[in-house]
């Protein structure tokens, strides 16, 4: 466990001064925060960003030596890790100034991340690894969160900060003309009740290299005329640099004028200490938007981030389980290495898609390393478990072990590349209870070697596995052709060959048809004119439709006992799109697998889902939470799902749209739109004009693939279990072809599950960073208090955990079963509060 205490918040003492002039006495004081905003990646590669961090910190040490009152503030812990690795001498000098109170460390996150694109666990890891780094190297952690440049602030940030040792927060975007707040200083409250003292930086977080009169004047123009403490950031930034001698000299000069407030060379912590004494307003909710085009710019980086985060989370679960079940050695250090690559690529100009093209080559490699680590460790863990499953030899049988990464039962299908071991005919799967299910044979991605894809229906225990035995099935008969109507016991979907989109989507339990057929004929795959810059500055919504993809082919590509697949090929201009509509027997959702080959510039592709709903409530997933927004057609950001729920003549109903890689979209009454891609130039920032000859590189050119699912429901999204359904899309089961061997494990096993609380999603099961036990983390999804019974058979524990509405909760489960389970903060420091029942050992380790 981390033993370091939070930052003691040292103040910088200023020399004794005479009584201020009359003008100064009526305003301020103004805390002047010397800093250098360093974009690790933007219009330059990360190597240049590293060099600039070194140069900036050396310059800061020079200013500290020259000016006895000057204090420097740094807010990205990853830069300090860079310096420690590349320039140990400089790192030691910085550490000395931290101890002296002259070099303030704030932020507590690895970089300044985008605050919309990373997943909830991504934000947790920023604090976990950063605060641990600070505690280990400096003996203190950051108490002030600081993230000045991201393009919007999600509503869960106060909870994430307060549960990771930071009770104050400074930011700049969105600015006053974009989002109204009750004042520059306020208490920001999250939906769970957590709150942090927050300050919106006026004007700019960086300044010119010369005199600061104009800079400070513009900052004051955005601030109220008050004698309460105020704060102004200064120092050359973006490409680093920091405060100059001219900056510092001008502060001394301005401080002698009654036209400006009393100005103090200060720290962010000192400002917040002063500001906390006032009677401050409170604000609850998100602080949006800024640059709505960022939600969709560069689809590739957004998918890489999403898939890598989930690959690491899944691998951590299996590694933790394998440590107990199969003796796999702890690999927390390897996971931290991989997570640091993810955290670095959360950087706002990277994740938001606003950097140079070469930045995304580097990001691909860095995130590729992280995914490779995740794949290797997950495979090691799963193989070590699977080889202990007792699989008796049997002629004409191929064993298949399928692993479910979620602590609830999952019924789905897995696709397995398979050779000709069982012949070329039909195949059947038999589970450990001798239940037979048909296996559908689909075309392989290769035409060589007799390979084919087996589509196997599986019913998996919570966070566990089941073994299936595959046999040839000569008794299997043909399946009747079903055309462009997809139907199972829960859904009926009909595709209109003229539009390539659904003309009907019936939720059978309620009898509601969710599709507005007339609106659906207008445009499902709409092409919009988009001449806004990469950020989408000054944009509220995207509505300028100039065309649509039109079908070139609608045909059935699979029709079998497991699933029915209808393929729609369509085209627009020089671009093509393929949507495979997949309905699985027993599924409550319709899956659509999309391949877009895009060759347009300064245009946008939106998929529209017009419904027949009225009186709509629009609910959007955000990192570790959700919130409702007005369905006004404005472009907005969502995470793994968006839901529209409302009324129909048959009663209340709704439609959740789940995705595996998309963030931008809009809801206008019952019409939901998902922004698939944008194609502005890279890093184009208006008012910079485009080249007159049109010679520029546009984003999202070429092939991209993603999947969405349509989940109709009656009532609202809570009854449909939308958050869990979205998690199942992001983290899918792993199927492993096995061999015959003896072993101590049964042919099905659950290692963890959550009972009594469908509104609690456990997202993390991992080894604790300091060893000695395991970490279990989850969050409440529906906005309702819950009592969750968390069974951990692989640890022989059962825990009763009380979740408040919207709460993120972390539990530490000691290896020593004589010790109680305790609640921790996000840094894995114990709080107490979870009730443990160590006497409940009805689930033993080999069950």
PDB file of C-alpha atoms in Angstrom, residues 266-460:
ATOM      1  CA  UNK A 266       2.483  31.518  -6.031  1.00  0.00           C
ATOM      2  CA  UNK A 267       1.458  27.888  -6.353  1.00  0.00           C
ATOM      3  CA  UNK A 268      -1.862  26.380  -7.335  1.00  0.00           C
ATOM      4  CA  UNK A 269      -2.065  24.754  -3.902  1.00  0.00           C
ATOM      5  CA  UNK A 270      -1.600  28.126  -2.160  1.00  0.00           C
ATOM      6  CA  UNK A 271      -4.352  29.667  -4.277  1.00  0.00           C
ATOM      7  CA  UNK A 272      -6.805  26.907  -3.430  1.00  0.00           C
ATOM      8  CA  UNK A 273      -5.941  27.175   0.263  1.00  0.00           C
ATOM      9  CA  UNK A 274      -6.899  30.858   0.121  1.00  0.00           C
ATOM     10  CA  UNK A 275      -9.953  30.317  -2.067  1.00  0.00           C
ATOM     11  CA  UNK A 276     -11.409  27.563   0.116  1.00  0.00           C
ATOM     12  CA  UNK A 277     -12.175  30.081   2.836  1.00  0.00           C
ATOM     13  CA  UNK A 278     -14.863  31.791   0.757  1.00  0.00           C
ATOM     14  CA  UNK A 279     -18.567  31.104   0.303  1.00  0.00           C
ATOM     15  CA  UNK A 280     -18.468  29.455  -3.096  1.00  0.00           C
ATOM     16  CA  UNK A 281     -21.202  28.268  -5.463  1.00  0.00           C
ATOM     17  CA  UNK A 282     -21.650  24.662  -6.545  1.00  0.00           C
ATOM     18  CA  UNK A 283     -22.008  23.086  -9.980  1.00  0.00           C
ATOM     19  CA  UNK A 284     -23.050  19.530 -10.872  1.00  0.00           C
ATOM     20  CA  UNK A 285     -22.641  17.824 -14.238  1.00  0.00           C
ATOM     21  CA  UNK A 286     -20.331  17.876 -17.218  1.00  0.00           C
ATOM     22  CA  UNK A 287     -18.528  20.979 -18.485  1.00  0.00           C
ATOM     23  CA  UNK A 288     -18.864  20.834 -22.272  1.00  0.00           C
ATOM     24  CA  UNK A 289     -18.246  21.437 -25.126  1.00  0.00           C
ATOM     25  CA  UNK A 290     -15.110  22.604 -26.873  1.00  0.00           C
ATOM     26  CA  UNK A 291     -14.244  21.401 -30.350  1.00  0.00           C
ATOM     27  CA  UNK A 292     -17.014  18.867 -31.001  1.00  0.00           C
ATOM     28  CA  UNK A 293     -15.211  17.627 -34.120  1.00  0.00           C
ATOM     29  CA  UNK A 294     -12.644  16.040 -31.767  1.00  0.00           C
ATOM     30  CA  UNK A 295     -15.156  13.350 -30.825  1.00  0.00           C
ATOM     31  CA  UNK A 296     -14.771  11.842 -34.301  1.00  0.00           C
ATOM     32  CA  UNK A 297     -11.472  13.105 -35.740  1.00  0.00           C
ATOM     33  CA  UNK A 298      -9.122  10.233 -36.600  1.00  0.00           C
ATOM     34  CA  UNK A 299     -11.237   7.125 -36.071  1.00  0.00           C
ATOM     35  CA  UNK A 300      -8.147   4.936 -35.966  1.00  0.00           C
ATOM     36  CA  UNK A 301      -6.654   6.316 -32.754  1.00  0.00           C
ATOM     37  CA  UNK A 302      -9.982   6.128 -30.991  1.00  0.00           C
ATOM     38  CA  UNK A 303     -10.427   2.466 -31.832  1.00  0.00           C
ATOM     39  CA  UNK A 304      -6.841   1.694 -30.841  1.00  0.00           C
ATOM     40  CA  UNK A 305      -7.350   3.329 -27.455  1.00  0.00           C
ATOM     41  CA  UNK A 306     -10.660   1.564 -26.810  1.00  0.00           C
ATOM     42  CA  UNK A 307      -9.442  -1.886 -27.814  1.00  0.00           C
ATOM     43  CA  UNK A 308      -6.155  -1.569 -25.917  1.00  0.00           C
ATOM     44  CA  UNK A 309      -7.820  -0.464 -22.694  1.00  0.00           C
ATOM     45  CA  UNK A 310     -10.162  -3.454 -22.791  1.00  0.00           C
ATOM     46  CA  UNK A 311      -7.440  -5.883 -23.817  1.00  0.00           C
ATOM     47  CA  UNK A 312      -5.424  -4.905 -20.750  1.00  0.00           C
ATOM     48  CA  UNK A 313      -8.408  -5.075 -18.398  1.00  0.00           C
ATOM     49  CA  UNK A 314      -9.333  -8.559 -19.621  1.00  0.00           C
ATOM     50  CA  UNK A 315      -5.738  -9.793 -19.443  1.00  0.00           C
ATOM     51  CA  UNK A 316      -5.414  -8.532 -15.865  1.00  0.00           C
ATOM     52  CA  UNK A 317      -8.436 -10.573 -14.820  1.00  0.00           C
ATOM     53  CA  UNK A 318      -7.083 -13.788 -16.284  1.00  0.00           C
ATOM     54  CA  UNK A 319      -3.590 -13.170 -14.932  1.00  0.00           C
ATOM     55  CA  UNK A 320      -5.009 -12.660 -11.438  1.00  0.00           C
ATOM     56  CA  UNK A 321      -7.040 -15.857 -11.663  1.00  0.00           C
ATOM     57  CA  UNK A 322      -4.168 -17.848 -13.138  1.00  0.00           C
ATOM     58  CA  UNK A 323      -1.981 -16.733 -10.250  1.00  0.00           C
ATOM     59  CA  UNK A 324      -4.301 -18.520  -7.829  1.00  0.00           C
ATOM     60  CA  UNK A 325      -5.458 -21.433  -9.967  1.00  0.00           C
ATOM     61  CA  UNK A 326      -2.300 -22.220 -11.918  1.00  0.00           C
ATOM     62  CA  UNK A 327       0.544 -20.581 -10.012  1.00  0.00           C
ATOM     63  CA  UNK A 328       1.283 -17.928 -12.630  1.00  0.00           C
ATOM     64  CA  UNK A 329       3.786 -15.398 -11.269  1.00  0.00           C
ATOM     65  CA  UNK A 330       2.571 -11.801 -10.734  1.00  0.00           C
ATOM     66  CA  UNK A 331       3.102  -9.529 -13.747  1.00  0.00           C
ATOM     67  CA  UNK A 332       2.021  -6.153 -12.356  1.00  0.00           C
ATOM     68  CA  UNK A 333       5.185  -4.484 -13.687  1.00  0.00           C
ATOM     69  CA  UNK A 334       4.494  -5.627 -17.242  1.00  0.00           C
ATOM     70  CA  UNK A 335       0.935  -4.363 -17.006  1.00  0.00           C
ATOM     71  CA  UNK A 336       2.150  -0.976 -15.758  1.00  0.00           C
ATOM     72  CA  UNK A 337       4.515  -0.748 -18.737  1.00  0.00           C
ATOM     73  CA  UNK A 338       1.605  -1.418 -21.093  1.00  0.00           C
ATOM     74  CA  UNK A 339      -0.775   0.955 -19.324  1.00  0.00           C
ATOM     75  CA  UNK A 340       1.801   3.753 -19.468  1.00  0.00           C
ATOM     76  CA  UNK A 341       1.753   3.474 -23.264  1.00  0.00           C
ATOM     77  CA  UNK A 342      -2.025   3.835 -23.195  1.00  0.00           C
ATOM     78  CA  UNK A 343      -1.877   6.783 -20.818  1.00  0.00           C
ATOM     79  CA  UNK A 344       0.643   8.592 -22.979  1.00  0.00           C
ATOM     80  CA  UNK A 345      -1.692   8.226 -25.958  1.00  0.00           C
ATOM     81  CA  UNK A 346      -4.587   9.638 -23.970  1.00  0.00           C
ATOM     82  CA  UNK A 347      -2.795  12.968 -24.450  1.00  0.00           C
ATOM     83  CA  UNK A 348      -5.424  15.396 -25.656  1.00  0.00           C
ATOM     84  CA  UNK A 349      -3.972  16.191 -29.072  1.00  0.00           C
ATOM     85  CA  UNK A 350      -3.366  12.493 -29.730  1.00  0.00           C
ATOM     86  CA  UNK A 351      -6.676  11.027 -28.549  1.00  0.00           C
ATOM     87  CA  UNK A 352      -8.671  13.932 -29.956  1.00  0.00           C
ATOM     88  CA  UNK A 353      -7.172  13.390 -33.415  1.00  0.00           C
ATOM     89  CA  UNK A 354      -5.591  16.832 -33.738  1.00  0.00           C
ATOM     90  CA  UNK A 355      -1.912  15.929 -34.202  1.00  0.00           C
ATOM     91  CA  UNK A 356       0.338  15.358 -37.212  1.00  0.00           C
ATOM     92  CA  UNK A 357      -0.024  12.179 -39.313  1.00  0.00           C
ATOM     93  CA  UNK A 358       3.316  10.856 -38.043  1.00  0.00           C
ATOM     94  CA  UNK A 359       2.001  11.039 -34.474  1.00  0.00           C
ATOM     95  CA  UNK A 360      -0.448   8.277 -35.313  1.00  0.00           C
ATOM     96  CA  UNK A 361       2.290   6.060 -36.706  1.00  0.00           C
ATOM     97  CA  UNK A 362       3.980   6.355 -33.318  1.00  0.00           C
ATOM     98  CA  UNK A 363       0.682   5.836 -31.494  1.00  0.00           C
ATOM     99  CA  UNK A 364       0.002   2.696 -33.512  1.00  0.00           C
ATOM    100  CA  UNK A 365       3.371   1.290 -32.473  1.00  0.00           C
ATOM    101  CA  UNK A 366       3.068   2.322 -28.820  1.00  0.00           C
ATOM    102  CA  UNK A 367      -0.459   0.985 -28.427  1.00  0.00           C
ATOM    103  CA  UNK A 368       0.573  -2.045 -30.442  1.00  0.00           C
ATOM    104  CA  UNK A 369       3.224  -2.766 -27.828  1.00  0.00           C
ATOM    105  CA  UNK A 370       0.598  -2.477 -25.091  1.00  0.00           C
ATOM    106  CA  UNK A 371      -1.821  -4.776 -26.924  1.00  0.00           C
ATOM    107  CA  UNK A 372       0.976  -7.246 -27.550  1.00  0.00           C
ATOM    108  CA  UNK A 373       1.773  -7.346 -23.841  1.00  0.00           C
ATOM    109  CA  UNK A 374      -1.919  -7.831 -23.060  1.00  0.00           C
ATOM    110  CA  UNK A 375      -2.270 -10.627 -25.621  1.00  0.00           C
ATOM    111  CA  UNK A 376       0.856 -12.402 -24.428  1.00  0.00           C
ATOM    112  CA  UNK A 377      -0.071 -12.253 -20.745  1.00  0.00           C
ATOM    113  CA  UNK A 378      -3.693 -13.197 -21.375  1.00  0.00           C
ATOM    114  CA  UNK A 379      -2.622 -16.154 -23.465  1.00  0.00           C
ATOM    115  CA  UNK A 380      -0.172 -17.257 -20.788  1.00  0.00           C
ATOM    116  CA  UNK A 381      -2.902 -17.044 -18.160  1.00  0.00           C
ATOM    117  CA  UNK A 382      -5.645 -18.753 -20.154  1.00  0.00           C
ATOM    118  CA  UNK A 383      -3.350 -21.506 -21.396  1.00  0.00           C
ATOM    119  CA  UNK A 384      -2.150 -22.166 -17.845  1.00  0.00           C
ATOM    120  CA  UNK A 385      -5.759 -22.541 -16.692  1.00  0.00           C
ATOM    121  CA  UNK A 386      -6.940 -24.484 -19.724  1.00  0.00           C
ATOM    122  CA  UNK A 387      -4.208 -27.093 -19.544  1.00  0.00           C
ATOM    123  CA  UNK A 388      -5.514 -28.050 -16.080  1.00  0.00           C
ATOM    124  CA  UNK A 389      -9.006 -28.870 -17.369  1.00  0.00           C
ATOM    125  CA  UNK A 390      -9.616 -32.586 -17.436  1.00  0.00           C
ATOM    126  CA  UNK A 391     -10.247 -33.527 -21.093  1.00  0.00           C
ATOM    127  CA  UNK A 392     -10.561 -37.268 -21.650  1.00  0.00           C
ATOM    128  CA  UNK A 393      -9.336 -38.658 -25.008  1.00  0.00           C
ATOM    129  CA  UNK A 394     -12.159 -39.445 -27.430  1.00  0.00           C
ATOM    130  CA  UNK A 395     -12.018 -40.515 -31.034  1.00  0.00           C
ATOM    131  CA  UNK A 396     -13.571 -38.026 -33.452  1.00  0.00           C
ATOM    132  CA  UNK A 397     -13.853 -35.200 -30.891  1.00  0.00           C
ATOM    133  CA  UNK A 398     -12.144 -31.800 -30.775  1.00  0.00           C
ATOM    134  CA  UNK A 399     -12.241 -29.927 -27.417  1.00  0.00           C
ATOM    135  CA  UNK A 400     -12.923 -26.192 -27.311  1.00  0.00           C
ATOM    136  CA  UNK A 401     -12.509 -24.152 -24.109  1.00  0.00           C
ATOM    137  CA  UNK A 402     -14.311 -20.797 -24.056  1.00  0.00           C
ATOM    138  CA  UNK A 403     -13.481 -18.117 -21.466  1.00  0.00           C
ATOM    139  CA  UNK A 404     -15.895 -15.362 -20.364  1.00  0.00           C
ATOM    140  CA  UNK A 405     -14.205 -12.154 -19.058  1.00  0.00           C
ATOM    141  CA  UNK A 406     -17.351 -10.810 -17.332  1.00  0.00           C
ATOM    142  CA  UNK A 407     -18.548 -11.645 -13.799  1.00  0.00           C
ATOM    143  CA  UNK A 408     -22.060 -12.446 -15.034  1.00  0.00           C
ATOM    144  CA  UNK A 409     -23.333 -15.244 -17.298  1.00  0.00           C
ATOM    145  CA  UNK A 410     -22.944 -14.546 -21.010  1.00  0.00           C
ATOM    146  CA  UNK A 411     -24.792 -16.281 -23.841  1.00  0.00           C
ATOM    147  CA  UNK A 412     -23.223 -15.481 -27.194  1.00  0.00           C
ATOM    148  CA  UNK A 413     -21.358 -17.014 -30.098  1.00  0.00           C
ATOM    149  CA  UNK A 414     -17.657 -17.459 -30.695  1.00  0.00           C
ATOM    150  CA  UNK A 415     -15.972 -17.781 -34.071  1.00  0.00           C
ATOM    151  CA  UNK A 416     -13.121 -20.247 -34.410  1.00  0.00           C
ATOM    152  CA  UNK A 417     -10.864 -20.835 -37.405  1.00  0.00           C
ATOM    153  CA  UNK A 418     -10.899 -24.601 -37.924  1.00  0.00           C
ATOM    154  CA  UNK A 419      -9.317 -27.150 -40.239  1.00  0.00           C
ATOM    155  CA  UNK A 420     -10.648 -30.445 -41.508  1.00  0.00           C
ATOM    156  CA  UNK A 421     -10.126 -32.480 -38.315  1.00  0.00           C
ATOM    157  CA  UNK A 422     -13.825 -33.406 -38.183  1.00  0.00           C
ATOM    158  CA  UNK A 423     -14.413 -33.612 -41.904  1.00  0.00           C
ATOM    159  CA  UNK A 424     -16.026 -31.009 -44.107  1.00  0.00           C
ATOM    160  CA  UNK A 425     -19.638 -31.594 -43.146  1.00  0.00           C
ATOM    161  CA  UNK A 426     -21.846 -30.266 -40.357  1.00  0.00           C
ATOM    162  CA  UNK A 427     -20.581 -30.061 -36.778  1.00  0.00           C
ATOM    163  CA  UNK A 428     -22.299 -30.166 -33.399  1.00  0.00           C
ATOM    164  CA  UNK A 429     -21.056 -28.895 -30.018  1.00  0.00           C
ATOM    165  CA  UNK A 430     -21.779 -30.713 -26.760  1.00  0.00           C
ATOM    166  CA  UNK A 431     -21.212 -29.054 -23.384  1.00  0.00           C
ATOM    167  CA  UNK A 432     -20.249 -30.540 -20.038  1.00  0.00           C
ATOM    168  CA  UNK A 433     -23.914 -31.336 -19.278  1.00  0.00           C
ATOM    169  CA  UNK A 434     -24.240 -33.207 -22.625  1.00  0.00           C
ATOM    170  CA  UNK A 435     -26.448 -30.497 -24.121  1.00  0.00           C
ATOM    171  CA  UNK A 436     -26.112 -30.430 -27.907  1.00  0.00           C
ATOM    172  CA  UNK A 437     -26.095 -27.230 -29.942  1.00  0.00           C
ATOM    173  CA  UNK A 438     -25.622 -26.944 -33.698  1.00  0.00           C
ATOM    174  CA  UNK A 439     -22.490 -25.276 -35.016  1.00  0.00           C
ATOM    175  CA  UNK A 440     -22.735 -23.090 -38.075  1.00  0.00           C
ATOM    176  CA  UNK A 441     -19.963 -23.288 -40.655  1.00  0.00           C
ATOM    177  CA  UNK A 442     -18.969 -19.993 -42.264  1.00  0.00           C
ATOM    178  CA  UNK A 443     -16.390 -19.034 -44.839  1.00  0.00           C
ATOM    179  CA  UNK A 444     -12.828 -18.574 -43.644  1.00  0.00           C
ATOM    180  CA  UNK A 445     -10.797 -15.446 -44.305  1.00  0.00           C
ATOM    181  CA  UNK A 446      -8.462 -17.642 -46.371  1.00  0.00           C
ATOM    182  CA  UNK A 447      -9.213 -19.813 -49.377  1.00  0.00           C
ATOM    183  CA  UNK A 448      -6.305 -22.168 -48.671  1.00  0.00           C
ATOM    184  CA  UNK A 449      -5.868 -25.300 -46.603  1.00  0.00           C
ATOM    185  CA  UNK A 450      -9.484 -26.300 -46.182  1.00  0.00           C
ATOM    186  CA  UNK A 451      -9.953 -23.760 -43.406  1.00  0.00           C
ATOM    187  CA  UNK A 452     -13.391 -22.609 -42.305  1.00  0.00           C
ATOM    188  CA  UNK A 453     -14.938 -20.641 -39.477  1.00  0.00           C
ATOM    189  CA  UNK A 454     -17.047 -22.400 -36.867  1.00  0.00           C
ATOM    190  CA  UNK A 455     -19.745 -20.259 -35.276  1.00  0.00           C
ATOM    191  CA  UNK A 456     -20.405 -21.900 -31.904  1.00  0.00           C
ATOM    192  CA  UNK A 457     -23.267 -20.855 -29.581  1.00  0.00           C
ATOM    193  CA  UNK A 458     -21.995 -20.798 -26.005  1.00  0.00           C
ATOM    194  CA  UNK A 459     -23.467 -20.259 -22.557  1.00  0.00           C
ATOM    195  CA  UNK A 460     -20.678 -19.237 -20.244  1.00  0.00           C
TER     196      UNK A 460
END
